[in-house]
mmCIF file of C-alpha atoms and ligand atoms in Angstrom:
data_model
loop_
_atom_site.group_PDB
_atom_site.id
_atom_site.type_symbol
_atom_site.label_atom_id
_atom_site.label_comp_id
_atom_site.label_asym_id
_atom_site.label_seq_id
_atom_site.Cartn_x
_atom_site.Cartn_y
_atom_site.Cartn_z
ATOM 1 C CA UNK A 3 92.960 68.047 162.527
ATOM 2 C CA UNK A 4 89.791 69.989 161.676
ATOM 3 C CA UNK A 5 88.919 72.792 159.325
ATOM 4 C CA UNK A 6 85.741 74.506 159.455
ATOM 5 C CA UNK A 7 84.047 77.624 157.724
ATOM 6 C CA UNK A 8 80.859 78.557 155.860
ATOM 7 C CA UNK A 9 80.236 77.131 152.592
ATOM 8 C CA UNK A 10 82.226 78.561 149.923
ATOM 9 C CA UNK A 11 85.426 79.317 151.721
ATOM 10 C CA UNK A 12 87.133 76.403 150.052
ATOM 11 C CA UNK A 13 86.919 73.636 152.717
ATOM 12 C CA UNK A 14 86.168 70.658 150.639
ATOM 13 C CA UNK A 15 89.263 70.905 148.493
ATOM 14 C CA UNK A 16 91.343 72.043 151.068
ATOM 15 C CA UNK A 17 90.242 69.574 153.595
ATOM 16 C CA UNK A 18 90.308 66.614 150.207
ATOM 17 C CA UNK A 19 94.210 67.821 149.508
ATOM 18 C CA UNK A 20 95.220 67.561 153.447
ATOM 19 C CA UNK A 21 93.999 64.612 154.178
ATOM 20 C CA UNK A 22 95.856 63.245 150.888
ATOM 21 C CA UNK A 23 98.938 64.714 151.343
ATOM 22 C CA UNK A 24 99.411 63.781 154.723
ATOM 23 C CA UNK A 25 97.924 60.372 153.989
ATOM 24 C CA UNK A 26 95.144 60.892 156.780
ATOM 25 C CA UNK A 27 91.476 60.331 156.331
ATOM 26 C CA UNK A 28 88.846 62.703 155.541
ATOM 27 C CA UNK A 29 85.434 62.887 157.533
ATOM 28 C CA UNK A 30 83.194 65.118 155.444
ATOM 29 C CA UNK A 31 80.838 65.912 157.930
ATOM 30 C CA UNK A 32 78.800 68.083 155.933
ATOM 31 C CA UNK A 33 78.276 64.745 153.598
ATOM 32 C CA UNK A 34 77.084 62.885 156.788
ATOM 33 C CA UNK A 35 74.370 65.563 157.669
ATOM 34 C CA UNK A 36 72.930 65.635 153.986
ATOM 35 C CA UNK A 37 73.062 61.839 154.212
ATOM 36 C CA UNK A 38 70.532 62.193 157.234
ATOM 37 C CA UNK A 39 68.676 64.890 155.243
ATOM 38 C CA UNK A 40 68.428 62.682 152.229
ATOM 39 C CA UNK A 41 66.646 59.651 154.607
ATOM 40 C CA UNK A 42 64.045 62.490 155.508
ATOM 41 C CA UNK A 43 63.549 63.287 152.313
ATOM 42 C CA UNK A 44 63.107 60.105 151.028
ATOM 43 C CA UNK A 45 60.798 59.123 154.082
ATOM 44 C CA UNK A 46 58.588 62.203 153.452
ATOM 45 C CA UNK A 47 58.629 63.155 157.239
ATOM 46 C CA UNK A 48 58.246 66.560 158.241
ATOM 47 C CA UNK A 49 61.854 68.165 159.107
ATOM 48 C CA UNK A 50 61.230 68.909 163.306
ATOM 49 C CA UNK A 51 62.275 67.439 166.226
ATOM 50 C CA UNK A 52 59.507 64.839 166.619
ATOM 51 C CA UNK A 53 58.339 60.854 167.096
ATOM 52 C CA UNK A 54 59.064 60.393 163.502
ATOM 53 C CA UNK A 55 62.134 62.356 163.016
ATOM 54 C CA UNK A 56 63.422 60.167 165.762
ATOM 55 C CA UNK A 57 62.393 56.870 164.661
ATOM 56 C CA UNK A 58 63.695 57.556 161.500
ATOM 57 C CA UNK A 59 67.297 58.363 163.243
ATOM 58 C CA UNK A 60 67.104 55.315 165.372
ATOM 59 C CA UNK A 61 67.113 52.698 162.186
ATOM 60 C CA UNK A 62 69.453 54.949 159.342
ATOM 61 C CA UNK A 63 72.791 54.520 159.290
ATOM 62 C CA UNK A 64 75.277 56.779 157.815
ATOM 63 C CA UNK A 65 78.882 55.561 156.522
ATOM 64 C CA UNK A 66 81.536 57.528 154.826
ATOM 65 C CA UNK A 67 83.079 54.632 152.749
ATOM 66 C CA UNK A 68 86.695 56.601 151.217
ATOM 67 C CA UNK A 69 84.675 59.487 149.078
ATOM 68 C CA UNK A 70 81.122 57.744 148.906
ATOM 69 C CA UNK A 71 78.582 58.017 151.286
ATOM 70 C CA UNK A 72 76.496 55.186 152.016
ATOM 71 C CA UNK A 73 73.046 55.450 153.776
ATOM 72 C CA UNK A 74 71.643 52.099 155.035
ATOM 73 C CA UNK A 75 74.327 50.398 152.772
ATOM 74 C CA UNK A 76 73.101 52.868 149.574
ATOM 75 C CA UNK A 77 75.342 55.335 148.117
ATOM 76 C CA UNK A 78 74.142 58.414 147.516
ATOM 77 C CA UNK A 79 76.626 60.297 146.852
ATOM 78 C CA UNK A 80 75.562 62.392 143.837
ATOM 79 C CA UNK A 81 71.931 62.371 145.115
ATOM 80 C CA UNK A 82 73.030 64.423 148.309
ATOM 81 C CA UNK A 83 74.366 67.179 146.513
ATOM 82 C CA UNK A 84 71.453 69.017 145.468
ATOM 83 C CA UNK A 85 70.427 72.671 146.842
ATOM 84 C CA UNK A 86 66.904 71.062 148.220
ATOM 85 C CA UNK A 87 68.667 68.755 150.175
ATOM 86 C CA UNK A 88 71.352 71.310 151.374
ATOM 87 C CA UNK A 89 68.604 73.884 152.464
ATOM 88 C CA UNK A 90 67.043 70.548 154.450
ATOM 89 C CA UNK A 91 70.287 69.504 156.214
ATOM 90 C CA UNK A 92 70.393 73.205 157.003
ATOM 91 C CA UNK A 93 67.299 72.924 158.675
ATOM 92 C CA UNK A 94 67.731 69.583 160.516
ATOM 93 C CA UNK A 95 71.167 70.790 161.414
ATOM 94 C CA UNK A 96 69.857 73.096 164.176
ATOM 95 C CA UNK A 97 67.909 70.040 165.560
ATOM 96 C CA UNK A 98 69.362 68.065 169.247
ATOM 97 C CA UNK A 99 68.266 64.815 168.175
ATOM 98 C CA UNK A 100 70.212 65.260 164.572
ATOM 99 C CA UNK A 101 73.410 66.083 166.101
ATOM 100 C CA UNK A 102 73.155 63.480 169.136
ATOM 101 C CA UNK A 103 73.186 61.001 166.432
ATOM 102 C CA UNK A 104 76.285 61.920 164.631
ATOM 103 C CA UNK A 105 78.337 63.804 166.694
ATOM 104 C CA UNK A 106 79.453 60.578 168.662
ATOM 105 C CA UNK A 107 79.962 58.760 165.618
ATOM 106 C CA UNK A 108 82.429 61.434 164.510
ATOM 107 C CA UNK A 109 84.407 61.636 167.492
ATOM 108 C CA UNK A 110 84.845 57.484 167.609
ATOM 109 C CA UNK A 111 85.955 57.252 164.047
ATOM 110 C CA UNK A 112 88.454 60.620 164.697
ATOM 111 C CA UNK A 113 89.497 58.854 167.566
ATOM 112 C CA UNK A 114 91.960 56.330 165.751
ATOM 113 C CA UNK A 115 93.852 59.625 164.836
ATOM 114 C CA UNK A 116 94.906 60.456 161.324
ATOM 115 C CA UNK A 117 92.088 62.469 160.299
ATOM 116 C CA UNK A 118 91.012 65.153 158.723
ATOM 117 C CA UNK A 119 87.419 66.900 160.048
ATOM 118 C CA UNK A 120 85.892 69.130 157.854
ATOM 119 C CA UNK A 121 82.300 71.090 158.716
ATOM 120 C CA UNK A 122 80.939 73.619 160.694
ATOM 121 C CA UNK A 123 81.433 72.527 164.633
ATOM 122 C CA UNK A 124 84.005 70.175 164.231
ATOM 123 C CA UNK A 125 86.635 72.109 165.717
ATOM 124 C CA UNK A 126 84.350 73.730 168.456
ATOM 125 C CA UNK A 127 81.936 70.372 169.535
ATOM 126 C CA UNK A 128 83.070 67.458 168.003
ATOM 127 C CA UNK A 129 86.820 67.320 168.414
ATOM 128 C CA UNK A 130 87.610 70.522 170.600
ATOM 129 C CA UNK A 131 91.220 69.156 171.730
ATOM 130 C CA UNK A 132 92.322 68.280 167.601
ATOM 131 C CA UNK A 133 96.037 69.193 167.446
ATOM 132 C CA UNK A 134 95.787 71.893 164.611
ATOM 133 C CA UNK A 135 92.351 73.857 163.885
ATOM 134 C CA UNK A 136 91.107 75.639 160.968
ATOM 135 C CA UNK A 137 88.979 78.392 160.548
ATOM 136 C CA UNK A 138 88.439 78.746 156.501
ATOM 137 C CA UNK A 139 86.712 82.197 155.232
ATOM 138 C CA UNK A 140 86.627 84.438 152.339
ATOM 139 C CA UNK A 141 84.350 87.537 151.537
ATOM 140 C CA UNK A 142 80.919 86.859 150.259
ATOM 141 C CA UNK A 143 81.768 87.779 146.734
ATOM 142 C CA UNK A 144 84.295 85.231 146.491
ATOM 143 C CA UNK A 145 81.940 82.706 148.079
ATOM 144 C CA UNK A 146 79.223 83.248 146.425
ATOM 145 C CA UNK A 147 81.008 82.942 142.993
ATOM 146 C CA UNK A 148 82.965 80.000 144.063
ATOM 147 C CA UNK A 149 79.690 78.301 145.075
ATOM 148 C CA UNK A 150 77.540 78.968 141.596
ATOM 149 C CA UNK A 151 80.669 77.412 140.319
ATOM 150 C CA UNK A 152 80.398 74.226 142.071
ATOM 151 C CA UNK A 153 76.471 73.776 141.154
ATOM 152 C CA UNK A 154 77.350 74.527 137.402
ATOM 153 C CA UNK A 155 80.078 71.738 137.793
ATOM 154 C CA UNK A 156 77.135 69.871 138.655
ATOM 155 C CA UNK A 157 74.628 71.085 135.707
ATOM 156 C CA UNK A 158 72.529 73.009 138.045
ATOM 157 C CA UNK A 159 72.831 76.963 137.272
ATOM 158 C CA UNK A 160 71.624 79.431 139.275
ATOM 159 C CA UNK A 161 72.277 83.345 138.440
ATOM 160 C CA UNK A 162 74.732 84.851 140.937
ATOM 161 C CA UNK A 163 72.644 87.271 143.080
ATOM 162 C CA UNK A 164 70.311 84.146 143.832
ATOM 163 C CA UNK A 165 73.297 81.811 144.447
ATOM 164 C CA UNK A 166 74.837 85.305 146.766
ATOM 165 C CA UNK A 167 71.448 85.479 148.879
ATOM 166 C CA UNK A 168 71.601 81.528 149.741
ATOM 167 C CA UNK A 169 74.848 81.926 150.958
ATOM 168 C CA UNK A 170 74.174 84.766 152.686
ATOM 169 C CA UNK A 171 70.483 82.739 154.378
ATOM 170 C CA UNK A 172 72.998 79.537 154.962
ATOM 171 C CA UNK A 173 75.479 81.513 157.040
ATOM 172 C CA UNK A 174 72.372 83.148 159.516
ATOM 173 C CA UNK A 175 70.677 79.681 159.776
ATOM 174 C CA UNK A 176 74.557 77.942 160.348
ATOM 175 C CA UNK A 177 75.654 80.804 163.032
ATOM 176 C CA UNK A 178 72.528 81.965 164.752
ATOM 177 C CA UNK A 179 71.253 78.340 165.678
ATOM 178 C CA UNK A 180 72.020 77.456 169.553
ATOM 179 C CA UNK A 181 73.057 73.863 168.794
ATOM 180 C CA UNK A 182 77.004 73.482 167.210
ATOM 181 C CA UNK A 183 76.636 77.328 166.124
ATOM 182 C CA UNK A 184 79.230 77.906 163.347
ATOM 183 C CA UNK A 185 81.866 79.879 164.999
ATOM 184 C CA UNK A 186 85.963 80.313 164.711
ATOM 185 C CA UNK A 187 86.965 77.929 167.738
ATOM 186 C CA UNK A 188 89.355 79.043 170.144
ATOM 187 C CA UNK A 189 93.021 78.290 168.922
ATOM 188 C CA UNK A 190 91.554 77.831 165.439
ATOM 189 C CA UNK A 191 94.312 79.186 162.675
ATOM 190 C CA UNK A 192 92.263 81.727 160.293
ATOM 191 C CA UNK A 193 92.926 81.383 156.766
ATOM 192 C CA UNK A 194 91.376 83.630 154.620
ATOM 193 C CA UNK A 195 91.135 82.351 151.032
ATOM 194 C CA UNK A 196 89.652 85.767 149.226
ATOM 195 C CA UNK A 197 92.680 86.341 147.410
ATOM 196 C CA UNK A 198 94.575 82.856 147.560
ATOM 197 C CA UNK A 199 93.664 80.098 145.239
ATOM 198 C CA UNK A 200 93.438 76.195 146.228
ATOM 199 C CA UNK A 201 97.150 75.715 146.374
ATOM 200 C CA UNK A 202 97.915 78.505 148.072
ATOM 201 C CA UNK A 203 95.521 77.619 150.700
ATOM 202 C CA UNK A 204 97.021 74.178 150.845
ATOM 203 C CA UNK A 205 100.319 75.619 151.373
ATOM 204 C CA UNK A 206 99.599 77.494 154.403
ATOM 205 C CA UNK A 207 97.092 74.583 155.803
ATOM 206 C CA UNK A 208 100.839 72.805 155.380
ATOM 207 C CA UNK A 209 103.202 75.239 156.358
ATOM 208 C CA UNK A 210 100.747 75.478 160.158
ATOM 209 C CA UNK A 211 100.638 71.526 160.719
ATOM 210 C CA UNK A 212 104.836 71.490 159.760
ATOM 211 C CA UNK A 213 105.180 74.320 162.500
ATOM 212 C CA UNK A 214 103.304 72.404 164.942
ATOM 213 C CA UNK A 215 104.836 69.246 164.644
ATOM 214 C CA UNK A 216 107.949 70.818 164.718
ATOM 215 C CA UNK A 217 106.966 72.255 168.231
ATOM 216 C CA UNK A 218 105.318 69.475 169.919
ATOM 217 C CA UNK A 219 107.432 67.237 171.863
ATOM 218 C CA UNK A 220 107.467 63.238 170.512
HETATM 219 O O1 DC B 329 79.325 71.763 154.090
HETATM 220 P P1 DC B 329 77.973 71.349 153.552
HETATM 221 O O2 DC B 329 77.369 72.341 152.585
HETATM 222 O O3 DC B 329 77.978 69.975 152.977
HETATM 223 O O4 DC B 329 76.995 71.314 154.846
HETATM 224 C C1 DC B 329 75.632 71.093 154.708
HETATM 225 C C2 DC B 329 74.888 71.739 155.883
HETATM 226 O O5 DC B 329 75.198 71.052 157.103
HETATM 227 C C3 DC B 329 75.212 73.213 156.131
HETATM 228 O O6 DC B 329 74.010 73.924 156.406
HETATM 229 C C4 DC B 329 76.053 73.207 157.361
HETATM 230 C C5 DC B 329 75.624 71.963 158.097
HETATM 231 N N1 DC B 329 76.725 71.347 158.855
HETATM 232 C C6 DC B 329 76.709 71.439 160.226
HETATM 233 O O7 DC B 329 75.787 72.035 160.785
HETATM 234 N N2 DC B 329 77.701 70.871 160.953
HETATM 235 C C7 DC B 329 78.718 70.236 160.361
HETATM 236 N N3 DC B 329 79.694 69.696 161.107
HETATM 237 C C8 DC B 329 78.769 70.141 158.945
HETATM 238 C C9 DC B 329 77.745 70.721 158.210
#
């Protein structure tokens, strides 16, 4: 199962709630990205498709260990959630050697079945052929507010038009690159979460996967 969208549409919860309620497991593949992003960071190296970018890729290892992620056996978990390091997975998102390195590892550990995908390609690249897709949204009012919400959660507060315009630069960078463009994939279910709130969303996330089941033959 996969559910993608641009930041703010209410993935992460949605996504969290699925996975638990149908006892599957969640791959936040957002969480693996900044993971990556956070071994650049820490290595100092300059954020472009290079010798030391790919070094770098060659010897870091990212796990997603139930909710924690683990880089080369360290959880950083908290430490990946900052807006510096989501503007740098943005950028090292759009790179080929940055998605050769995890896209394979996502599709082995989907592979055993019983997961839940959540990102921005995973229902276009990485698992084209899941048996129900998602395609989150809501109107850049919503997301923008939901988003400065998230960061204040997190003691970071940023005023609204700011938070608005990030968005708004994360979407262009997220659907204009070439590489794992976030788009709607074909067969994806839309769910548009402007006026529905996170159990409402879950219903209908529940209500698709019942009707599928329902119609697929044993
Ligand atoms: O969902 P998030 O904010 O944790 O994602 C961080 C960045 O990674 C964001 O710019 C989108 C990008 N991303 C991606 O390109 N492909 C994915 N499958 C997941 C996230």
């Amino acid at each position: 199962m996969t559910i993608d969208g641009p930041a703010g549409a209410g993935k992460s919860s949605a996504a969290r709630e699925l996975a638990r309620r149908l006892g599957f497991r969640l791959l936040d593949t957002g969480a693996m990205y900044r993971g990556l992003a956070w071994a650049v960071q820490q290595a100092g190296i300059p954020p472009e498709d290079g010798a030391p970018l790919r070094d770098l890729l060659e010897r870091t290892t990212v796990e997603l260990a139930g909710d924690r992620v683990l880089v080369n056996g360290r959880d950083v978990t908290a430490e990946i959630r900052t807006p510096a390091i989501g503007e740098l997975t943005s950028v090292l998102t759009a790179l080929d050697p940055v998605r050769d390195k995890l896209t394979p590892l996502q599709r082995a550990l989907a592979a055993a079945g019983g997961v839940v995908l959540e990102g921005r390609d995973t229902g276009s690249v990485v698992c084209p052929d899941a048996d129900v897709k998602f395609y989150l949204d809501a109107d850049i009012e919503t997301r923008a507010r939901r988003r400065r919400g998230e960061l204040a959660a997190r003691g970071v507060d940023v005023g609204l038009d700011r938070v608005r315009e990030e968005v708004l630069r994360r979407d262009r960078q997220d659907m204009a690159r070439s590489l794992a463009p976030l788009v709607r994939p074909p067969g994806a279910v839309l769910v548009d979460s402007t006026s529905l709130g996170p159990e409402a969303v879950l219903r209908r996330l529940l209500e698709e996967v019942e009707r599928v089941r329902c119609c697929t033959p044993p």
